[in-house]
């Protein structure tokens, strides 16, 4: 549709495709520095803010929301977690983040992060267009890329930018603009998935519980004081409708059972779904005037809670290099983005993969495999070095704690 006449043309330094947390945080950071952006997304705002996603923020990511002026709501409504619990062999083991590395994480749903950022863009007069269609990104190999889209009222618009950022998620259209013979895609499919439920029940534990058992993995989290978010390991092709409330609770209780008598507090199941996951990275993350960020460039298994945090780190780095690229440094400044971002991305890929293989029961696994996992878990919780490693990785290698 590149030859279709447009109704408006808008020049702007940076156009952003994707109005999730990554795209909106980038627009916010650039806006604070006086750089105008236009953000577009095929989803409506309602769709994005009602899609349940990850809920753990690293220490630095939480601070950035407050200190860059997005919102301080996380301090009022979020839950600071100074540690987490690993359950295995029928016993609980707490990893005390604060004691080990001087940092904590925050339980704060991604939907709330999105709402805070969307409200901040409205407050600051940022231009964000939700619910668009027919999005096209053109001329990215030159110095004058364009983004075309159709608004909800049927009008056709064009953004003329110096740079385009593809922050359009794991089904990214933008990443396909890198020619097939010039890109490399690294990936791993996992032979299991998570059966996720939202339940109306009181919280069963003050912090997240990661459980390993002969029955498989489970993760116990929460959304509010009265709504809990929980997952248990299942087949990627597990039929959701085959699971009644009673069967779900039976599976979850079996995975967390132990000699301490710990039991989950039960209630009606409000929502259930199967979450497949994989590891993925595309390189390069820049092609001409196009730059990729967040899930458009990489995804991780949810076990280590890295996905949202990686996306926010991407755009923090990207905002810095874009500001210099738009100044005297020019395009050369963008050369720094990929190596700076990839160092953290591959560290997070390693941690997410490690946590996944540490806690899940592989299909067809032997008794040896199970006992070996228990030995690895004992190494993690039984030594200060093991506990510190997990704490450093999980809290996200906070800048302020690195000295």
Tab-separated table of C-alpha atoms in Angstrom:
chain	number	residue	atom	x	y	z
A	1	UNK	CA	0.000	0.000	0.000
A	2	UNK	CA	3.051	2.220	-0.249
A	3	UNK	CA	1.606	4.026	-3.284
A	4	UNK	CA	-1.757	4.847	-1.635
A	5	UNK	CA	-2.337	8.570	-1.094
A	6	UNK	CA	-2.102	9.559	2.570
A	7	UNK	CA	-4.243	12.068	4.407
A	8	UNK	CA	-1.482	13.431	6.658
A	9	UNK	CA	2.311	13.455	6.762
A	10	UNK	CA	4.054	13.946	10.113
A	11	UNK	CA	7.804	14.535	10.409
A	12	UNK	CA	9.369	13.326	13.666
A	13	UNK	CA	12.869	12.284	14.772
A	14	UNK	CA	11.846	8.802	15.938
A	15	UNK	CA	8.883	6.619	14.984
A	16	UNK	CA	8.105	3.646	17.225
A	17	UNK	CA	6.156	0.599	16.049
A	18	UNK	CA	4.699	-1.061	19.124
A	19	UNK	CA	3.072	0.608	22.142
A	20	UNK	CA	3.826	-1.979	24.776
A	21	UNK	CA	6.053	-1.141	27.748
A	22	UNK	CA	9.231	-1.090	25.615
A	23	UNK	CA	7.878	1.318	23.005
A	24	UNK	CA	6.217	3.603	25.521
A	25	UNK	CA	9.223	3.687	27.852
A	26	UNK	CA	11.470	4.634	24.939
A	27	UNK	CA	9.072	7.420	23.936
A	28	UNK	CA	8.985	8.613	27.556
A	29	UNK	CA	12.787	8.688	27.908
A	30	UNK	CA	13.239	10.487	24.589
A	31	UNK	CA	10.437	12.913	25.444
A	32	UNK	CA	12.181	13.854	28.695
A	33	UNK	CA	15.197	14.813	26.582
A	34	UNK	CA	13.094	16.928	24.219
A	35	UNK	CA	12.943	14.424	21.332
A	36	UNK	CA	9.493	13.946	19.835
A	37	UNK	CA	8.185	10.521	18.890
A	38	UNK	CA	5.073	9.002	17.376
A	39	UNK	CA	4.112	5.506	18.558
A	40	UNK	CA	1.673	3.213	16.736
A	41	UNK	CA	0.214	-0.176	17.657
A	42	UNK	CA	-2.278	-2.515	16.017
A	43	UNK	CA	-3.765	-3.361	19.407
A	44	UNK	CA	-6.216	-1.118	21.227
A	45	UNK	CA	-5.238	0.252	24.603
A	46	UNK	CA	-7.943	-1.907	26.184
A	47	UNK	CA	-6.495	-5.053	24.600
A	48	UNK	CA	-3.021	-4.363	25.933
A	49	UNK	CA	-4.055	-3.431	29.460
A	50	UNK	CA	-6.296	-6.491	29.868
A	51	UNK	CA	-3.761	-9.077	28.665
A	52	UNK	CA	-2.180	-10.655	31.743
A	53	UNK	CA	1.602	-10.853	31.535
A	54	UNK	CA	4.707	-11.157	33.716
A	55	UNK	CA	4.797	-9.406	37.043
A	56	UNK	CA	8.351	-9.184	38.431
A	57	UNK	CA	10.474	-6.054	37.992
A	58	UNK	CA	14.202	-5.905	38.668
A	59	UNK	CA	15.492	-3.352	41.156
A	60	UNK	CA	16.756	-0.921	38.511
A	61	UNK	CA	13.635	-1.236	36.343
A	62	UNK	CA	11.432	-0.408	39.326
A	63	UNK	CA	13.606	2.580	40.217
A	64	UNK	CA	13.508	3.869	36.657
A	65	UNK	CA	9.701	4.022	36.664
A	66	UNK	CA	9.814	6.279	39.696
A	67	UNK	CA	12.953	8.309	39.072
A	68	UNK	CA	12.213	9.149	35.415
A	69	UNK	CA	8.781	10.454	36.390
A	70	UNK	CA	6.565	7.738	34.917
A	71	UNK	CA	4.721	7.073	38.172
A	72	UNK	CA	5.325	6.225	41.811
A	73	UNK	CA	2.335	3.864	41.886
A	74	UNK	CA	4.644	0.866	42.171
A	75	UNK	CA	5.699	2.149	45.611
A	76	UNK	CA	2.069	2.351	46.727
A	77	UNK	CA	0.514	-0.696	45.071
A	78	UNK	CA	3.453	-2.949	44.220
A	79	UNK	CA	4.934	-5.545	46.546
A	80	UNK	CA	8.655	-5.452	47.291
A	81	UNK	CA	10.104	-8.943	47.566
A	82	UNK	CA	13.417	-9.246	49.366
A	83	UNK	CA	13.719	-12.902	48.414
A	84	UNK	CA	12.062	-15.948	46.934
A	85	UNK	CA	11.453	-19.546	47.977
A	86	UNK	CA	12.687	-22.689	46.265
A	87	UNK	CA	10.807	-25.825	47.312
A	88	UNK	CA	12.257	-29.231	46.534
A	89	UNK	CA	12.564	-32.558	48.255
A	90	UNK	CA	9.499	-31.601	50.256
A	91	UNK	CA	11.247	-28.688	52.002
A	92	UNK	CA	11.323	-24.870	51.623
A	93	UNK	CA	14.549	-22.900	51.056
A	94	UNK	CA	14.528	-19.094	51.044
A	95	UNK	CA	16.950	-17.124	48.871
A	96	UNK	CA	17.354	-13.780	50.667
A	97	UNK	CA	18.155	-11.283	47.906
A	98	UNK	CA	18.521	-8.302	50.213
A	99	UNK	CA	20.964	-10.072	52.489
A	100	UNK	CA	23.001	-11.562	49.636
A	101	UNK	CA	23.240	-8.699	47.121
A	102	UNK	CA	21.576	-5.732	48.788
A	103	UNK	CA	18.675	-5.556	46.334
A	104	UNK	CA	15.112	-6.758	45.943
A	105	UNK	CA	12.529	-7.193	43.180
A	106	UNK	CA	8.994	-5.865	42.864
A	107	UNK	CA	5.844	-7.825	42.163
A	108	UNK	CA	4.039	-5.439	39.828
A	109	UNK	CA	2.020	-6.740	36.856
A	110	UNK	CA	3.094	-5.795	33.338
A	111	UNK	CA	-0.408	-4.487	32.738
A	112	UNK	CA	0.168	-1.918	35.497
A	113	UNK	CA	3.529	-0.946	33.983
A	114	UNK	CA	1.751	-0.400	30.668
A	115	UNK	CA	-1.044	1.666	32.240
A	116	UNK	CA	1.491	3.854	34.057
A	117	UNK	CA	3.440	4.464	30.843
A	118	UNK	CA	0.332	5.088	28.718
A	119	UNK	CA	-0.986	7.551	31.308
A	120	UNK	CA	2.406	9.283	31.393
A	121	UNK	CA	2.382	9.678	27.607
A	122	UNK	CA	-1.111	11.209	27.822
A	123	UNK	CA	-0.018	13.489	30.640
A	124	UNK	CA	3.061	14.644	28.734
A	125	UNK	CA	1.285	15.169	25.422
A	126	UNK	CA	2.952	12.251	23.665
A	127	UNK	CA	1.461	10.988	20.414
A	128	UNK	CA	0.399	7.333	20.659
A	129	UNK	CA	-2.029	5.777	18.174
A	130	UNK	CA	-3.645	2.506	19.234
A	131	UNK	CA	-5.784	0.212	17.077
A	132	UNK	CA	-4.160	1.064	13.743
A	133	UNK	CA	-4.110	-1.287	10.741
A	134	UNK	CA	-2.120	-1.818	7.535
A	135	UNK	CA	1.130	-0.748	9.171
A	136	UNK	CA	4.093	-0.529	6.797
A	137	UNK	CA	7.699	0.408	7.467
A	138	UNK	CA	9.449	1.663	4.333
A	139	UNK	CA	12.915	2.770	3.193
A	140	UNK	CA	14.789	1.595	6.289
A	141	UNK	CA	18.066	1.183	4.392
A	142	UNK	CA	18.253	4.909	3.734
A	143	UNK	CA	18.306	7.978	5.912
A	144	UNK	CA	14.608	8.813	5.623
A	145	UNK	CA	12.482	5.826	6.694
A	146	UNK	CA	8.701	6.062	6.700
A	147	UNK	CA	5.908	4.411	8.651
A	148	UNK	CA	2.448	4.240	7.089
A	149	UNK	CA	-0.725	3.156	8.817
A	150	UNK	CA	-4.508	3.353	8.683
A	151	UNK	CA	-6.244	4.922	11.675
A	152	UNK	CA	-9.419	3.564	13.240
A	153	UNK	CA	-11.513	6.065	11.262
A	154	UNK	CA	-10.108	4.757	7.949
A	155	UNK	CA	-7.785	7.677	7.255
A	156	UNK	CA	-4.279	6.939	5.998
A	157	UNK	CA	-1.203	8.516	7.608
A	158	UNK	CA	2.544	8.659	7.078
A	159	UNK	CA	5.311	9.302	9.609
A	160	UNK	CA	8.606	10.535	8.213
A	161	UNK	CA	11.373	9.837	10.692
A	162	UNK	CA	15.117	9.739	11.027
A	163	UNK	CA	14.988	6.419	12.866
A	164	UNK	CA	12.328	3.727	13.280
A	165	UNK	CA	12.261	1.477	16.332
A	166	UNK	CA	10.613	-1.919	16.012
A	167	UNK	CA	9.192	-2.722	19.445
A	168	UNK	CA	6.297	-4.757	18.085
A	169	UNK	CA	6.597	-7.885	20.182
A	170	UNK	CA	7.283	-11.552	19.639
A	171	UNK	CA	5.280	-11.635	16.390
A	172	UNK	CA	7.256	-8.678	15.080
A	173	UNK	CA	6.762	-7.474	11.536
A	174	UNK	CA	9.756	-5.179	11.843
A	175	UNK	CA	12.321	-7.914	12.441
A	176	UNK	CA	11.386	-9.464	9.090
A	177	UNK	CA	12.619	-6.298	7.379
A	178	UNK	CA	16.174	-7.479	7.982
A	179	UNK	CA	16.889	-9.532	4.815
A	180	UNK	CA	16.849	-13.276	5.375
A	181	UNK	CA	20.397	-13.691	4.094
A	182	UNK	CA	21.681	-10.988	6.468
A	183	UNK	CA	20.080	-12.106	9.717
A	184	UNK	CA	20.765	-14.918	12.150
A	185	UNK	CA	18.048	-16.328	14.381
A	186	UNK	CA	19.022	-18.349	17.434
A	187	UNK	CA	16.311	-20.331	19.166
A	188	UNK	CA	15.345	-23.244	21.346
A	189	UNK	CA	11.937	-24.870	21.746
A	190	UNK	CA	11.117	-26.397	25.132
A	191	UNK	CA	9.281	-29.736	25.504
A	192	UNK	CA	6.938	-28.378	28.161
A	193	UNK	CA	4.680	-25.401	28.802
A	194	UNK	CA	2.977	-23.709	31.737
A	195	UNK	CA	-0.681	-24.175	32.607
A	196	UNK	CA	-1.518	-20.761	34.052
A	197	UNK	CA	-4.469	-19.956	36.279
A	198	UNK	CA	-5.904	-16.930	38.022
A	199	UNK	CA	-7.728	-17.909	41.176
A	200	UNK	CA	-9.920	-16.007	43.608
A	201	UNK	CA	-8.198	-16.892	46.860
A	202	UNK	CA	-6.043	-15.360	49.604
A	203	UNK	CA	-2.273	-15.327	49.117
A	204	UNK	CA	-0.607	-18.602	50.089
A	205	UNK	CA	2.882	-17.147	50.606
A	206	UNK	CA	4.390	-13.668	51.086
A	207	UNK	CA	6.846	-14.119	48.157
A	208	UNK	CA	7.067	-16.176	44.984
A	209	UNK	CA	7.442	-19.924	45.430
A	210	UNK	CA	9.297	-21.977	42.803
A	211	UNK	CA	8.567	-25.656	43.352
A	212	UNK	CA	10.369	-28.697	41.931
A	213	UNK	CA	8.867	-32.133	42.477
A	214	UNK	CA	8.587	-35.543	40.881
A	215	UNK	CA	5.180	-34.392	39.634
A	216	UNK	CA	6.697	-31.434	37.778
A	217	UNK	CA	7.269	-27.734	38.289
A	218	UNK	CA	4.943	-25.131	39.840
A	219	UNK	CA	5.192	-21.375	40.423
A	220	UNK	CA	3.069	-19.668	43.047
A	221	UNK	CA	2.622	-15.914	42.619
A	222	UNK	CA	-0.164	-13.392	43.074
A	223	UNK	CA	-1.826	-10.435	41.413
A	224	UNK	CA	-3.672	-8.869	44.351
A	225	UNK	CA	-4.510	-9.743	47.941
A	226	UNK	CA	-7.529	-11.707	46.701
A	227	UNK	CA	-6.460	-12.887	43.219
A	228	UNK	CA	-3.579	-15.310	42.836
A	229	UNK	CA	-1.535	-16.193	39.733
A	230	UNK	CA	-0.185	-19.750	39.588
A	231	UNK	CA	1.395	-22.053	37.021
A	232	UNK	CA	2.238	-25.708	36.755
A	233	UNK	CA	4.223	-27.620	34.182
A	234	UNK	CA	2.261	-29.279	31.402
A	235	UNK	CA	2.573	-30.475	27.814
A	236	UNK	CA	2.702	-27.741	25.140
A	237	UNK	CA	-0.427	-29.315	23.612
A	238	UNK	CA	-2.341	-29.621	26.869
A	239	UNK	CA	-6.110	-29.089	26.304
A	240	UNK	CA	-7.256	-26.319	28.638
A	241	UNK	CA	-10.841	-27.530	28.810
A	242	UNK	CA	-9.754	-30.926	30.158
A	243	UNK	CA	-8.855	-29.330	33.488
A	244	UNK	CA	-11.598	-28.824	36.066
A	245	UNK	CA	-11.038	-26.627	39.120
A	246	UNK	CA	-10.630	-29.699	41.319
A	247	UNK	CA	-8.078	-31.264	38.984
A	248	UNK	CA	-6.108	-28.002	38.808
A	249	UNK	CA	-5.916	-27.669	42.584
A	250	UNK	CA	-4.957	-31.327	42.951
A	251	UNK	CA	-2.042	-30.830	40.513
A	252	UNK	CA	-0.853	-27.646	42.202
A	253	UNK	CA	-1.095	-29.069	45.733
A	254	UNK	CA	0.903	-32.171	44.722
A	255	UNK	CA	3.733	-30.027	43.371
A	256	UNK	CA	4.114	-27.891	46.518
A	257	UNK	CA	3.432	-30.584	49.136
A	258	UNK	CA	6.150	-31.096	51.734
A	259	UNK	CA	7.066	-32.198	55.205
A	260	UNK	CA	6.268	-28.709	56.519
A	261	UNK	CA	2.592	-29.227	55.703
A	262	UNK	CA	2.453	-26.277	53.289
A	263	UNK	CA	-0.804	-26.093	51.328
A	264	UNK	CA	-2.192	-23.563	48.887
A	265	UNK	CA	-5.316	-21.624	49.796
A	266	UNK	CA	-7.939	-22.578	47.254
A	267	UNK	CA	-10.806	-20.767	45.548
A	268	UNK	CA	-12.656	-20.478	42.233
A	269	UNK	CA	-10.518	-20.510	39.073
A	270	UNK	CA	-11.169	-17.278	37.188
A	271	UNK	CA	-8.985	-17.846	34.141
A	272	UNK	CA	-6.856	-20.629	32.675
A	273	UNK	CA	-4.522	-20.866	29.697
A	274	UNK	CA	-1.483	-22.718	28.377
A	275	UNK	CA	1.684	-20.666	27.943
A	276	UNK	CA	4.214	-22.070	25.505
A	277	UNK	CA	7.702	-20.642	25.650
A	278	UNK	CA	10.973	-20.615	23.794
A	279	UNK	CA	14.335	-18.917	23.721
A	280	UNK	CA	14.936	-16.622	20.733
A	281	UNK	CA	17.442	-13.966	19.649
A	282	UNK	CA	17.745	-12.240	16.283
A	283	UNK	CA	20.910	-10.534	15.145
A	284	UNK	CA	21.520	-7.900	13.961
A	285	UNK	CA	19.328	-5.702	16.120
A	286	UNK	CA	19.910	-2.789	13.747
A	287	UNK	CA	19.393	-2.617	10.004
A	288	UNK	CA	19.978	0.755	8.406
A	289	UNK	CA	17.659	3.222	10.111
A	290	UNK	CA	15.667	0.451	11.813
A	291	UNK	CA	16.453	-0.695	15.360
A	292	UNK	CA	14.801	-3.619	17.175
A	293	UNK	CA	14.006	-3.673	20.892
A	294	UNK	CA	12.322	-6.000	23.362
A	295	UNK	CA	10.477	-9.122	22.224
A	296	UNK	CA	10.902	-8.083	18.594
A	297	UNK	CA	14.574	-8.988	18.995
A	298	UNK	CA	14.521	-11.661	21.723
A	299	UNK	CA	12.319	-13.754	23.970
A	300	UNK	CA	13.165	-15.867	27.016
A	301	UNK	CA	11.319	-18.577	28.966
A	302	UNK	CA	9.320	-16.977	31.781
A	303	UNK	CA	11.041	-18.998	34.514
A	304	UNK	CA	13.575	-16.306	35.387
A	305	UNK	CA	11.209	-13.315	34.935
A	306	UNK	CA	13.587	-11.621	32.475
A	307	UNK	CA	11.357	-10.758	29.483
A	308	UNK	CA	9.884	-7.399	30.505
A	309	UNK	CA	13.076	-6.419	32.278
A	310	UNK	CA	15.187	-7.092	29.192
A	311	UNK	CA	12.841	-4.971	27.079
A	312	UNK	CA	13.101	-2.059	29.505
A	313	UNK	CA	16.882	-2.384	29.574
A	314	UNK	CA	17.009	-2.396	25.741
A	315	UNK	CA	15.223	0.927	25.494
A	316	UNK	CA	17.246	2.469	28.295
A	317	UNK	CA	20.382	1.767	26.254
A	318	UNK	CA	18.641	2.718	23.015
A	319	UNK	CA	17.453	6.089	24.330
A	320	UNK	CA	21.045	6.963	25.180
A	321	UNK	CA	22.444	6.049	21.766
A	322	UNK	CA	19.533	7.601	19.842
A	323	UNK	CA	20.044	10.936	21.585
A	324	UNK	CA	23.662	10.925	20.486
A	325	UNK	CA	22.797	9.671	16.987
A	326	UNK	CA	20.391	12.599	16.577
A	327	UNK	CA	23.209	14.948	17.621
A	328	UNK	CA	26.722	15.500	16.324
A	329	UNK	CA	27.733	11.822	16.652
A	330	UNK	CA	25.320	10.770	13.895
A	331	UNK	CA	24.677	7.163	12.869
A	332	UNK	CA	27.964	5.969	14.340
A	333	UNK	CA	26.466	6.251	17.830
A	334	UNK	CA	23.973	3.496	16.978
A	335	UNK	CA	26.830	1.032	16.528
A	336	UNK	CA	27.038	0.859	20.326
A	337	UNK	CA	23.472	-0.366	20.790
A	338	UNK	CA	23.735	-4.001	19.770
A	339	UNK	CA	26.861	-4.980	21.749
A	340	UNK	CA	25.621	-3.195	24.871
A	341	UNK	CA	22.176	-4.778	24.632
A	342	UNK	CA	23.359	-8.251	23.619
A	343	UNK	CA	25.668	-8.658	26.595
A	344	UNK	CA	22.691	-8.517	28.945
A	345	UNK	CA	20.408	-10.435	26.564
A	346	UNK	CA	22.710	-13.464	26.425
A	347	UNK	CA	23.325	-13.360	30.162
A	348	UNK	CA	19.554	-13.392	30.637
A	349	UNK	CA	19.147	-16.183	28.080
A	350	UNK	CA	21.639	-18.248	30.039
A	351	UNK	CA	19.936	-17.568	33.384
A	352	UNK	CA	16.446	-18.257	32.030
A	353	UNK	CA	17.584	-21.524	30.450
A	354	UNK	CA	19.400	-22.514	33.642
A	355	UNK	CA	16.359	-21.819	35.831
A	356	UNK	CA	14.148	-23.713	33.394
A	357	UNK	CA	16.259	-26.878	33.300
A	358	UNK	CA	16.888	-26.633	37.049
A	359	UNK	CA	13.217	-26.730	38.014
A	360	UNK	CA	11.298	-28.586	35.295
A	361	UNK	CA	10.937	-32.312	34.931
A	362	UNK	CA	11.948	-33.242	31.392
A	363	UNK	CA	9.597	-35.625	29.529
A	364	UNK	CA	11.090	-39.099	29.619
A	365	UNK	CA	13.519	-38.148	32.361
A	366	UNK	CA	15.090	-41.033	34.291
A	367	UNK	CA	15.398	-41.455	38.081
A	368	UNK	CA	19.035	-40.392	37.627
A	369	UNK	CA	17.915	-37.124	36.017
A	370	UNK	CA	15.614	-36.366	38.949
A	371	UNK	CA	18.290	-37.073	41.551
A	372	UNK	CA	20.863	-35.051	39.617
A	373	UNK	CA	18.461	-32.066	39.616
A	374	UNK	CA	18.045	-32.401	43.366
A	375	UNK	CA	21.818	-32.382	43.731
A	376	UNK	CA	22.046	-29.183	41.675
A	377	UNK	CA	19.289	-27.546	43.703
A	378	UNK	CA	21.089	-28.540	46.904
A	379	UNK	CA	24.260	-26.921	45.541
A	380	UNK	CA	22.310	-23.706	44.880
A	381	UNK	CA	20.661	-23.366	48.278
A	382	UNK	CA	23.361	-25.074	50.338
A	383	UNK	CA	26.241	-22.702	49.562
A	384	UNK	CA	26.478	-18.952	49.847
A	385	UNK	CA	28.037	-18.842	46.365
A	386	UNK	CA	25.053	-20.692	44.924
A	387	UNK	CA	22.513	-18.490	46.679
A	388	UNK	CA	24.399	-15.345	45.679
A	389	UNK	CA	24.534	-16.426	42.041
A	390	UNK	CA	20.760	-16.861	41.929
A	391	UNK	CA	20.175	-13.579	43.765
A	392	UNK	CA	22.470	-11.615	41.443
A	393	UNK	CA	20.838	-13.060	38.350
A	394	UNK	CA	17.254	-12.722	39.563
A	395	UNK	CA	17.565	-9.116	40.727
A	396	UNK	CA	19.101	-8.246	37.367
A	397	UNK	CA	22.715	-7.334	38.152
A	398	UNK	CA	21.592	-3.930	39.507
A	399	UNK	CA	23.952	-1.140	38.496
A	400	UNK	CA	24.022	0.361	41.983
A	401	UNK	CA	25.060	-2.894	43.609
A	402	UNK	CA	28.015	-3.463	41.293
A	403	UNK	CA	30.138	-0.743	42.834
